[in-house]
Amino acid sequence: MDLYDSLPKIDAHMHYNCARPALLEQARSEGFRLLSINTEVPFFPLLKEQEDFILDRERDEQKSIDYITTFSTDKWGTEDWQEKALAQIKNGMEKGAVGVKFWKNIGMELRDENGDFVMIDDPSFDPLFEYCEDKQVPVLGHLGEPKNCWLPVEEMTVNGDREYFAQHPEYHMYRHPEYPSYEEQIEARDRRLEKHPKLRFVGAHLASLEWSVDRIADWLDRFPNAAVDLAERVCHLQYQAVRNWEKVHNFLVAYQDRIIYGTDIIDDRGNPPEEIKKKIKEKWHMHWKFFSDRDTMSVPKVENSFRGLGMDEPVMKKIFRKNALKWYPRLDRD
């Protein structure tokens, strides 16, 4: 763990949804900076509140947390919606955000006046993407869901997905064939990227292609200005490592400049401070071990044991720090 202790690291995908210092304290003790992702989730705080939690710097003199801004889809389709959404983006960037989030409610929730789903390649979003492309504002896109979401529970690959979708059938797309398919989500996202070849884009959650490192590699080859983050999808790499360790290892080596570490940890006061500290510390250490060691290990989300990937020091520095600075340049203020 010598490198872990000495390397300044970045968790580039988490959600700081309450004004308490627990996660900041743990991050500083572990050598992490945090990047909080403002997102229009119904059970999250209001977007302004999410932003205010980050901008309250009185408790964060070391500036150990940054954020990605977003916009509201409320009243989408009205005459002034585009203007207001673009103003939200510009305002967030002026306040110091390092990028803009587009979320899966586009494609999986938002509907037009006819009741049809609005996909991310809808022309109504053109001005937002054109602005980001023109100004070189990084876009973080969580579009679609894990492929497991469209499978029966018994066919899902990792235990976390089995448990979540069994408990939340309303989000289990296998039970809702009237919604756009997995491939329709991916294709709409890719059509959008084809329209904006100079856009700096990060595919959140392994770009919703988590089930196949081959598929991720093909996507990265197709879109050279894109990267992926690992938030809440490390277990899918571990699952694939059970079956073909060499393929996962070689993928990480080949695309070492385009993979960004993140956990998707949420602090919303749902856990006591000491519990959230323990949870994130265990996650950071487990992920570090998976990427840095070659020991056999096991985790609750994957049924079988697997070997760690044993990345060398330069690759570890890229995944846990340098790539976040590269894809979100405003982070590079050290």
Coordinates of C-alpha atoms in Angstrom, one line a residue:
M1 CA 0.0 0.0 0.0
D2 CA 3.0 2.3 -0.2
L3 CA 1.8 3.9 -3.4
Y4 CA -1.7 4.2 -2.0
D5 CA -0.4 6.1 0.9
S6 CA 1.8 8.4 -1.1
L7 CA -0.3 9.1 -4.2
P8 CA -2.8 12.0 -4.2
K9 CA -6.0 10.2 -5.5
I10 CA -9.3 11.4 -7.0
D11 CA -12.7 9.7 -6.5
A12 CA -14.2 11.3 -9.7
H13 CA -17.8 10.1 -9.2
M14 CA -19.6 10.4 -5.9
H15 CA -22.6 12.3 -4.5
Y16 CA -22.1 14.8 -1.6
N17 CA -25.8 15.3 -0.8
C18 CA -25.6 16.7 2.7
A19 CA -23.6 19.4 4.6
R20 CA -21.5 17.3 7.0
P21 CA -17.8 16.8 7.0
A22 CA -17.6 13.0 7.4
L23 CA -16.7 12.1 3.8
L24 CA -14.4 15.1 3.5
E25 CA -12.5 14.0 6.6
Q26 CA -12.1 10.5 5.4
A27 CA -11.1 11.6 2.0
R28 CA -8.3 13.8 3.4
S29 CA -7.1 11.0 5.7
E30 CA -6.9 8.6 2.7
G31 CA -5.4 11.1 0.3
F32 CA -8.5 11.5 -1.9
R33 CA -10.1 14.5 -3.6
L34 CA -13.8 14.2 -4.3
L35 CA -15.8 15.0 -7.4
S36 CA -19.5 15.3 -6.6
I37 CA -22.0 14.8 -9.4
N38 CA -25.1 17.0 -9.3
T39 CA -27.9 14.9 -10.6
E40 CA -31.7 15.3 -11.1
V41 CA -32.6 12.2 -9.1
P42 CA -36.1 12.5 -7.6
F43 CA -35.0 11.4 -4.1
F44 CA -31.8 13.6 -4.1
P45 CA -31.9 17.2 -2.7
L46 CA -32.9 19.9 -5.1
L47 CA -30.2 20.8 -7.7
K48 CA -29.5 24.2 -6.0
E49 CA -29.1 22.5 -2.6
Q50 CA -26.6 20.0 -4.1
E51 CA -24.6 22.8 -5.5
D52 CA -24.8 24.8 -2.2
F53 CA -23.3 21.8 -0.3
I54 CA -20.2 22.0 -2.5
L55 CA -19.9 25.7 -2.6
D56 CA -20.0 26.1 1.2
R57 CA -16.2 26.3 1.5
E58 CA -16.1 27.4 5.1
R59 CA -15.8 23.8 6.3
D60 CA -13.4 22.8 3.4
E61 CA -10.4 25.1 3.5
Q62 CA -8.3 22.5 1.7
K63 CA -10.7 22.6 -1.3
S64 CA -10.9 18.8 -1.3
I65 CA -14.2 18.6 -3.2
D66 CA -15.3 19.8 -6.6
Y67 CA -18.5 19.2 -8.6
I68 CA -20.1 18.6 -11.9
T69 CA -23.2 20.7 -12.6
T70 CA -26.4 19.8 -14.4
F71 CA -29.7 21.2 -15.5
S72 CA -33.4 20.5 -14.9
T73 CA -35.7 18.8 -17.4
D74 CA -38.7 20.2 -15.6
K75 CA -41.0 21.9 -18.2
W76 CA -39.0 20.4 -21.0
G77 CA -40.6 21.3 -24.3
T78 CA -41.9 24.7 -23.3
E79 CA -40.8 27.7 -25.2
D80 CA -38.1 28.9 -22.9
W81 CA -36.8 25.6 -21.6
Q82 CA -33.7 25.5 -23.7
E83 CA -32.7 29.0 -22.6
K84 CA -33.2 28.2 -18.9
A85 CA -31.3 24.9 -19.2
L86 CA -28.4 26.5 -20.9
A87 CA -28.4 29.3 -18.3
Q88 CA -28.2 26.6 -15.5
I89 CA -25.2 25.1 -17.2
K90 CA -23.4 28.4 -17.7
N91 CA -24.2 29.5 -14.1
G92 CA -22.7 26.2 -12.8
M93 CA -19.6 26.6 -14.8
E94 CA -19.2 30.2 -13.7
K95 CA -19.4 29.1 -10.1
G96 CA -16.5 26.6 -10.6
A97 CA -18.1 23.3 -11.9
V98 CA -15.7 21.1 -13.9
G99 CA -18.3 19.7 -16.3
V100 CA -21.9 19.0 -17.0
K101 CA -24.0 15.9 -16.2
F102 CA -26.6 14.4 -18.5
W103 CA -28.7 11.8 -16.8
K104 CA -30.7 8.6 -17.6
N105 CA -34.1 10.3 -17.1
I106 CA -33.5 11.4 -20.7
G107 CA -34.4 8.1 -22.4
M108 CA -36.0 6.4 -19.5
E109 CA -38.4 8.9 -18.0
L110 CA -38.9 12.1 -19.9
R111 CA -41.8 12.0 -22.4
D112 CA -43.1 14.3 -25.0
E113 CA -46.7 15.5 -25.5
N114 CA -47.6 12.3 -27.3
G115 CA -46.3 10.2 -24.4
D116 CA -43.2 9.0 -26.4
F117 CA -39.9 8.8 -24.6
V118 CA -37.5 11.6 -25.3
M119 CA -34.0 10.2 -26.2
I120 CA -30.7 12.0 -25.8
D121 CA -30.4 12.6 -29.5
D122 CA -33.6 14.6 -29.6
P123 CA -32.9 18.0 -31.3
S124 CA -34.1 19.8 -28.2
F125 CA -30.7 19.1 -26.6
D126 CA -28.7 20.4 -29.5
P127 CA -28.0 23.8 -28.0
L128 CA -26.7 22.3 -24.8
F129 CA -24.3 19.9 -26.5
E130 CA -23.2 22.6 -29.0
Y131 CA -22.3 24.9 -26.1
C132 CA -20.3 22.2 -24.4
E133 CA -18.5 21.2 -27.6
D134 CA -17.8 24.8 -28.5
K135 CA -16.5 25.8 -25.0
Q136 CA -14.8 22.4 -24.4
V137 CA -16.9 21.8 -21.4
P138 CA -16.6 18.1 -20.4
V139 CA -19.9 16.1 -20.4
L140 CA -20.5 13.2 -18.1
G141 CA -23.2 11.0 -19.5
H142 CA -25.1 8.4 -17.5
L143 CA -27.4 7.3 -20.3
G144 CA -29.1 3.9 -20.2
E145 CA -28.5 1.4 -17.5
P146 CA -26.5 -1.9 -17.0
K147 CA -27.5 -4.5 -19.5
N148 CA -28.6 -6.6 -16.5
C149 CA -31.5 -4.2 -16.1
W150 CA -33.1 -5.7 -19.2
L151 CA -32.5 -9.3 -18.1
P152 CA -34.5 -11.6 -15.7
V153 CA -33.1 -11.5 -12.2
E154 CA -31.8 -15.1 -12.4
E155 CA -29.7 -14.2 -15.5
M156 CA -28.1 -11.1 -14.1
T157 CA -24.3 -11.3 -13.7
V158 CA -23.6 -9.7 -10.3
N159 CA -25.3 -9.9 -7.0
G160 CA -25.7 -6.2 -6.5
D161 CA -27.9 -5.9 -9.6
R162 CA -29.9 -9.0 -8.6
E163 CA -30.6 -7.6 -5.2
Y164 CA -31.4 -4.1 -6.4
F165 CA -33.8 -5.0 -9.2
A166 CA -35.5 -7.6 -7.2
Q167 CA -36.2 -5.0 -4.5
H168 CA -37.1 -2.3 -7.1
P169 CA -39.2 -3.9 -9.9
E170 CA -40.3 -0.4 -11.0
Y171 CA -36.8 0.2 -12.3
H172 CA -36.4 -3.4 -13.7
M173 CA -36.7 -2.9 -17.5
Y174 CA -37.2 -6.6 -18.1
R175 CA -40.6 -6.1 -16.5
H176 CA -41.4 -3.0 -18.7
P177 CA -41.1 -3.9 -22.4
E178 CA -42.9 -0.8 -23.3
Y179 CA -39.8 1.3 -22.4
P180 CA -36.9 1.8 -24.9
S181 CA -34.6 -1.2 -25.1
Y182 CA -31.0 -1.4 -23.9
E183 CA -29.7 -1.1 -27.4
E184 CA -32.0 1.8 -28.2
Q185 CA -30.5 3.7 -25.2
I186 CA -26.9 3.0 -26.4
E187 CA -27.7 3.8 -30.0
A188 CA -29.3 7.2 -29.1
R189 CA -26.2 8.1 -27.1
D190 CA -23.9 7.2 -29.9
R191 CA -25.9 9.1 -32.5
R192 CA -25.5 12.2 -30.2
L193 CA -21.8 11.7 -30.0
E194 CA -21.5 11.4 -33.8
K195 CA -23.0 14.9 -34.1
H196 CA -20.3 16.3 -31.8
P197 CA -16.9 14.8 -32.7
K198 CA -15.0 17.5 -30.7
L199 CA -17.0 17.0 -27.5
R200 CA -15.0 15.9 -24.4
F201 CA -17.3 13.1 -23.2
V202 CA -17.0 10.7 -20.2
G203 CA -19.3 7.7 -20.3
A204 CA -20.4 7.2 -16.7
H205 CA -20.5 3.7 -15.3
L206 CA -18.3 2.2 -18.0
A207 CA -20.6 3.9 -20.6
S208 CA -23.4 1.4 -19.8
L209 CA -21.3 -1.2 -21.6
E210 CA -20.0 -2.7 -18.4
W211 CA -20.8 -6.3 -19.4
S212 CA -18.1 -6.6 -22.0
V213 CA -14.6 -5.1 -22.1
D214 CA -14.6 -5.9 -25.8
R215 CA -17.6 -3.7 -26.3
I216 CA -16.1 -0.9 -24.2
A217 CA -12.9 -1.1 -26.3
D218 CA -14.9 -0.9 -29.5
W219 CA -16.8 2.2 -28.3
L220 CA -13.6 3.9 -27.2
D221 CA -12.0 3.2 -30.6
R222 CA -15.1 4.7 -32.3
F223 CA -15.1 7.9 -30.2
P224 CA -11.5 9.0 -29.6
N225 CA -12.6 12.0 -27.4
A226 CA -14.4 9.8 -25.0
A227 CA -13.4 8.1 -21.7
V228 CA -15.2 6.0 -19.2
D229 CA -15.5 6.1 -15.4
L230 CA -15.7 3.1 -13.1
A231 CA -18.4 4.3 -10.7
E232 CA -20.3 1.3 -9.3
R233 CA -19.1 -0.9 -12.1
V234 CA -15.9 -2.3 -10.8
C235 CA -17.7 -5.5 -9.9
H236 CA -18.5 -6.1 -13.6
L237 CA -14.8 -6.1 -14.3
Q238 CA -14.3 -8.5 -11.4
Y239 CA -17.0 -10.7 -12.8
Q240 CA -15.3 -10.8 -16.2
A241 CA -11.9 -11.5 -14.5
V242 CA -13.3 -14.7 -13.0
R243 CA -13.8 -16.0 -16.6
N244 CA -11.1 -14.3 -18.6
W245 CA -8.5 -12.5 -16.4
E246 CA -6.2 -11.9 -19.3
K247 CA -8.8 -10.1 -21.4
V248 CA -9.7 -7.7 -18.5
H249 CA -6.0 -7.1 -17.7
N250 CA -5.1 -6.4 -21.3
F251 CA -8.1 -4.0 -21.7
L252 CA -6.9 -2.0 -18.7
V253 CA -3.4 -1.8 -20.1
A254 CA -4.6 -0.9 -23.6
Y255 CA -7.0 1.9 -22.5
Q256 CA -5.1 3.1 -19.4
D257 CA -5.3 6.7 -20.5
R258 CA -9.1 6.7 -20.7
I259 CA -10.3 5.0 -17.5
I260 CA -11.3 7.2 -14.6
Y261 CA -11.7 6.0 -11.0
G262 CA -15.0 6.7 -9.1
T263 CA -17.2 4.9 -6.6
D264 CA -20.7 6.4 -6.8
I265 CA -20.8 6.6 -3.0
I266 CA -23.7 8.7 -1.7
D267 CA -23.7 10.7 1.5
D268 CA -27.2 11.8 2.3
R269 CA -27.2 11.3 6.1
G270 CA -28.6 7.8 5.5
N271 CA -25.8 6.4 7.5
P272 CA -24.1 7.6 10.7
P273 CA -20.8 9.5 10.0
E274 CA -18.6 6.7 11.3
E275 CA -20.4 4.2 9.1
I276 CA -20.1 6.2 5.9
K277 CA -16.4 6.7 6.7
K278 CA -15.9 2.9 7.2
K279 CA -17.9 2.1 4.0
I280 CA -15.9 4.4 1.7
K281 CA -12.6 3.4 3.3
E282 CA -13.3 -0.3 2.7
K283 CA -14.4 0.4 -0.9
W284 CA -11.3 2.4 -1.7
H285 CA -9.0 -0.2 -0.3
M286 CA -10.8 -3.1 -2.0
H287 CA -10.7 -1.4 -5.4
W288 CA -7.1 -0.5 -5.0
K289 CA -6.2 -4.1 -4.2
F290 CA -8.1 -5.3 -7.2
F291 CA -6.3 -3.0 -9.6
S292 CA -2.8 -3.2 -8.0
D293 CA -2.4 -6.7 -6.7
R294 CA -2.5 -10.1 -8.3
D295 CA -3.7 -12.0 -5.2
T296 CA -6.8 -14.1 -5.3
M297 CA -9.7 -12.2 -3.8
S298 CA -13.5 -12.3 -3.4
V299 CA -16.2 -9.7 -3.0
P300 CA -19.9 -9.8 -2.0
K301 CA -21.1 -8.7 -5.4
V302 CA -19.4 -11.4 -7.4
E303 CA -20.1 -15.1 -6.7
N304 CA -16.7 -16.6 -7.5
S305 CA -13.1 -15.6 -6.6
F306 CA -10.8 -13.9 -9.0
R307 CA -7.3 -12.5 -9.3
G308 CA -6.4 -8.9 -9.0
L309 CA -5.2 -7.2 -12.2
G310 CA -1.7 -6.2 -11.0
M311 CA -1.4 -2.9 -12.8
D312 CA 2.0 -1.3 -12.5
E313 CA 2.6 2.1 -10.9
P314 CA 2.2 4.3 -14.0
V315 CA -1.2 2.8 -14.8
M316 CA -2.4 3.1 -11.2
K317 CA -1.5 6.8 -11.2
K318 CA -3.5 7.3 -14.4
I319 CA -6.6 5.5 -13.2
F320 CA -6.7 7.0 -9.7
R321 CA -5.5 10.5 -10.6
K322 CA -4.1 11.6 -13.9
N323 CA -7.0 10.6 -16.1
A324 CA -9.5 12.6 -14.0
L325 CA -7.2 15.7 -14.4
K326 CA -6.9 15.0 -18.1
W327 CA -10.7 14.7 -18.8
Y328 CA -11.8 17.3 -16.3
P329 CA -9.0 20.0 -16.8
R330 CA -10.5 22.4 -14.2
L331 CA -9.5 19.8 -11.5
D332 CA -5.8 20.4 -12.3
R333 CA -5.2 23.3 -10.0
D334 CA -2.5 21.9 -7.9

